[in-house]
Amino acid sequence: MLSSRLFRAAATSKRSILSNSPRKTSRGRFHTSALSRVSTAFIDELKERGLITQISSDTIHKLATEPEKCAVYAGFDPTGPSLHIGHLLIICTLAHFQRAGFKPIALVGGATGLIGDPSGRSDERPLLDEERVEFNRQSIHRSLANMLGSSVEVVNNYDWYRDMSAVQFLRGVGRHFRLGTMLAKDSVKTRLDSEAGLSFTEFSYQMLQAYDFHHLYNEKNCKIQIGGNDQWGNITAGIELIRKLNVRLAQRCMLNNPNYSDRHFPQEICREGFFFFFFLVLDHPPIFFPCFCCCSC
């Protein structure tokens, strides 16, 4: 499919780290010495490519020396039937971590998709019914598995929220959040100052995303989360929650990808609510491809 070819082209270049990828033994395991050599330059390579704008902790360099010991994840809410161009950098970064030996996890938010992330929005997202969210989730699940291969683990956060009551969530998770800190998040302040305001439903989103990171940290040994710049506040909330709920805390960190915006594409392409989707059933390739041809970065 064209979408797969576009993804592979975006995820590799003349300076591809694949040329320096560690060799595997006959049993399929990476040589430790090869991993050590690659890991020292892995994060710098991603920065040079423009795939990282900020990192929460320098411990990521230590984690990069032992990729087989931890997982890395990125989250995708099924608010539409397909991944779109705004997800491209995040998926490419996840693919680079995968090739460096990390276990990739893609979280498709069956629960958070019912709430809606206020980050980067000037108004509230239309609430979708459960049937539509589930349809979108399955579609995105297939897409991620197709692009990242069989080694990616696709999880659904509805699985751990399904049997959790509101009282249990507020007692176990909500009490660790301070209102002043939550109100100071950029995504919250922007919406509070807007005419549309911010509903409590959207305000609570950062607690859900924070708990997702905590859950994957405990259950999947996931210590790295990838997200766009607009996710910084949500992801740091997860780091703080992990710190408070885990007495013996190992390394954990996050990194941010740049966001696609008017700076990258002409305004007529980037107007709010208009996205180029990855797959032929939703967008014709002659429309999708020129979006990259007119890119200014």
C-alpha positions as a printed Julia matrix, in Angstrom:
297×3 Matrix{Float64}:
   0.0     0.0    0.0
   1.06    3.56  -0.62
   0.63    4.39   3.06
   3.23    1.78   4.02
   5.7     3.09   1.45
   5.23    6.67   2.63
   5.77    5.61   6.22
   8.94    3.7    5.44
  10.3     6.62   3.44
   9.59    9.02   6.3
  11.11    6.71   8.92
  14.44    6.27   7.08
  16.96    8.52   5.34
  20.52    8.56   3.99
  21.7     8.89   7.58
  19.61    5.92   8.67
  20.61    4.34  11.96
  19.81    0.98  10.41
  23.28    0.93   8.89
  24.67    0.91  12.43
  22.05   -1.38  13.94
  23.35   -4.06  16.33
  23.87   -7.53  14.94
  21.75  -10.41  16.18
  23.12  -13.72  17.36
  21.91  -17.06  16.01
  19.29  -17.04  18.78
  17.97  -13.65  17.71
  19.5   -11.67  20.58
  21.53   -8.53  20.11
  25.24   -8.48  20.94
  25.75   -6.39  24.09
  28.82   -4.65  22.68
  26.96   -3.67  19.53
  24.04   -2.33  21.55
  26.39   -0.25  23.68
  27.99    1.38  20.64
  24.64    2.18  19.06
  22.96    3.48  22.22
  25.59    6.15  22.83
  24.56    7.94  19.64
  20.93    6.86  19.35
  19.28    9.78  21.15
  21.6    12.32  19.51
  20.65   10.84  16.15
  16.96   11.43  16.85
  17.69   15.01  17.92
  19.66   15.63  14.73
  16.73   14.4   12.67
  14.46   16.89  14.42
  12.39   14.14  16.04
  13.02   15.34  19.62
  12.36   18.83  20.95
  12.64   18.18  24.69
  13.37   15.33  27.12
  12.3    15.19  30.74
  15.39   13.45  32.1
  18.95   12.54  31.12
  18.26    9.0   32.34
  17.1     8.25  28.8
  20.77    7.82  27.85
  21.14    5.11  30.49
  17.93    3.45  29.37
  19.24    3.47  25.8
  22.16    1.27  26.83
  19.77   -1.51  27.89
  16.81   -1.3   25.5
  15.84   -4.92  26.02
  15.03   -4.16  29.66
  12.26   -1.61  29.13
   9.44   -0.65  26.82
   8.51    2.65  25.16
   4.98    3.75  24.37
   2.96    6.32  22.5
  -0.77    6.92  22.84
  -3.38    7.43  20.12
  -6.99    8.32  20.86
  -9.54    6.83  18.43
 -11.41   10.08  17.81
 -11.33    9.34  14.06
 -11.37    6.19  11.91
  -7.73    6.56  10.86
  -4.38    7.86  11.94
  -3.56   11.17  10.27
  -0.5    13.16   9.33
  -0.26   14.65  12.81
   0.68   11.19  14.12
   3.46   10.65  11.61
   6.44   11.93  13.62
   5.35   10.02  16.72
   5.04    6.76  14.79
   8.41    7.32  13.1
  10.05    7.93  16.49
   8.44    4.79  17.91
   9.78    2.86  14.92
  13.31    4.15  15.56
  13.12    2.98  19.18
  11.83   -0.36  17.93
  14.83   -0.76  15.62
  17.18    0.14  18.47
  15.9    -2.86  20.45
  13.15   -1.37  22.62
   9.79   -3.06  23.04
   7.25   -0.75  21.32
   3.79   -0.31  22.84
   1.02    1.58  21.08
  -1.86    2.56  23.33
  -5.13    3.09  21.48
  -7.34    4.79  24.04
 -10.74    3.16  24.09
 -11.39    4.97  27.39
  -9.69    8.33  26.77
 -11.27    8.42  23.31
 -14.63    8.68  25.07
 -13.41   11.78  26.96
 -11.36   13.8   24.46
  -8.02   15.49  25.01
  -8.3    19.31  25.32
  -4.64   19.82  24.36
  -4.25   21.94  21.25
  -7.99   22.55  21.0
  -9.84   25.88  21.09
 -13.17   24.16  21.83
 -14.48   20.89  23.21
 -14.36   17.78  21.05
 -17.73   16.28  20.09
 -18.35   13.25  22.29
 -18.51    9.98  20.36
 -20.65    7.03  21.35
 -19.02    3.79  22.43
 -19.77    1.98  19.17
 -18.02    4.65  17.09
 -15.0     4.76  19.4
 -14.67    0.97  19.27
 -14.91    0.98  15.47
 -12.2     3.65  15.29
 -10.04    1.79  17.81
 -10.07   -1.43  15.82
  -9.24    0.44  12.61
  -6.27    2.25  14.19
  -5.14   -0.99  15.85
  -4.88   -2.67  12.44
  -3.05    0.32  10.99
  -0.42    0.41  13.74
   0.15   -3.33  13.51
   0.58   -2.99   9.75
   3.12   -0.16  10.03
   5.13   -1.32  13.06
   4.93   -5.08  12.5
   4.17   -8.0   14.75
   6.59   -6.93  17.5
   4.45   -3.93  18.51
   2.03   -4.53  21.37
  -1.21   -2.61  20.89
  -3.12   -2.08  24.14
  -6.49   -0.54  25.0
  -6.76    1.53  28.2
 -10.46    0.68  28.47
  -9.28   -2.73  29.66
  -8.04   -1.32  32.98
 -10.74    1.32  33.41
 -13.68   -0.99  32.65
 -13.99   -2.36  36.2
 -12.75    0.74  38.04
 -15.45    2.87  39.67
 -15.31    6.67  39.89
 -14.85    6.41  43.67
 -11.93    3.99  43.27
 -10.28    6.28  40.72
 -10.67    9.4   42.86
  -9.36    7.63  45.99
  -6.47    5.85  44.33
  -5.43    8.39  41.71
  -7.21   11.71  42.12
  -5.88   12.4   45.6
  -2.32   12.58  44.22
  -3.13   15.55  41.96
  -2.97   19.16  43.15
  -5.42   21.62  41.66
  -2.84   24.4   41.37
  -0.53   22.21  39.32
  -3.34   21.04  37.06
  -4.54   24.6   36.44
  -1.0    25.68  35.56
  -0.81   23.32  32.55
  -0.65   25.26  29.28
  -3.46   23.25  27.7
  -5.72   24.11  30.65
  -4.79   27.79  30.93
  -5.36   28.36  27.22
  -8.85   26.89  27.36
  -9.8    28.66  30.59
  -9.0    31.98  28.92
 -11.01   31.12  25.83
 -14.66   31.86  25.17
 -15.52   28.15  25.06
 -14.03   27.48  28.49
 -13.13   24.01  29.76
 -15.48   21.29  30.99
 -14.65   19.09  33.98
 -14.69   16.11  31.61
 -11.78   17.52  29.6
 -10.06   18.84  32.73
  -9.86   15.3   34.1
  -8.15   13.98  30.95
  -4.64   14.58  32.26
  -5.34   12.28  35.23
  -6.36    9.47  32.87
  -3.27    9.83  30.71
  -1.1     9.99  33.81
  -2.6     6.77  35.13
  -2.04    5.1   31.75
   1.7     5.75  32.09
   1.64    4.44  35.66
  -0.23    1.28  34.6
   2.17    0.53  31.75
   5.14    1.27  34.0
   3.99   -1.36  36.48
   2.54   -3.94  34.11
   4.78   -3.63  31.03
   7.99   -2.16  32.49
   7.42    0.87  30.25
   9.74    3.72  31.25
   9.57    6.03  28.23
   6.58    7.83  26.76
   6.59    9.63  23.41
   4.21   12.47  22.63
   3.81   15.74  20.77
   4.76   19.08  22.3
   1.15   19.67  23.29
   1.33   16.54  25.48
   4.13   17.78  27.75
   1.83   18.64  30.63
  -0.08   15.36  30.43
   3.08   13.26  30.33
   4.85   15.07  33.17
   1.68   14.44  35.21
   2.25   10.74  34.58
   5.87   10.96  35.73
   4.77   12.65  38.96
   2.08   10.03  39.55
   4.59    7.22  39.09
   6.91    8.93  41.55
   4.16    9.21  44.17
   2.73    5.71  43.77
   6.01    3.8   43.52
   8.19    3.88  46.61
  11.16    2.31  44.86
  11.33    4.18  41.61
  13.5     3.14  38.7
  14.27    5.46  35.79
  11.4     6.86  33.76
  11.32    9.7   31.3
   9.52   11.18  28.34
  10.41   12.9   25.12
   8.47   15.26  22.89
   8.13   15.34  19.13
   7.56   18.6   17.26
   3.97   19.22  16.18
   2.85   19.78  12.62
   1.51   23.32  12.39
   1.18   26.34  10.12
   4.96   26.63  10.3
   5.3    23.36   8.38
   2.38   23.49   5.95
   0.39   26.25   4.23
  -2.58   27.61   6.14
  -5.13   26.21   3.72
  -3.8    22.73   4.54
  -3.61   23.2    8.3
  -6.88   24.87   9.12
  -8.42   23.41  12.24
 -10.34   20.19  11.82
  -8.76   19.26   8.47
  -6.31   16.37   8.42
  -4.69   14.22   5.78
  -5.35   10.59   6.6
  -2.87    7.81   5.95
  -4.98    5.41   4.0
  -6.4     5.31   0.52
  -9.95    4.67   1.65
  -9.98    8.13   3.27
  -7.72   10.26   1.08
  -6.57   10.06  -2.49
  -2.74    9.83  -2.74
  -2.37   12.78  -5.18
  -3.85   14.93  -2.4
  -1.72   13.41   0.36
   1.67   13.56  -1.36
   1.79   17.32  -2.19
   1.4    18.01   1.51
   5.02   16.91   1.88
   6.18   18.56  -1.33
   5.18   22.0   -0.04
   6.69   21.38   3.42
   8.91   24.26   4.51
  11.03   22.32   6.99
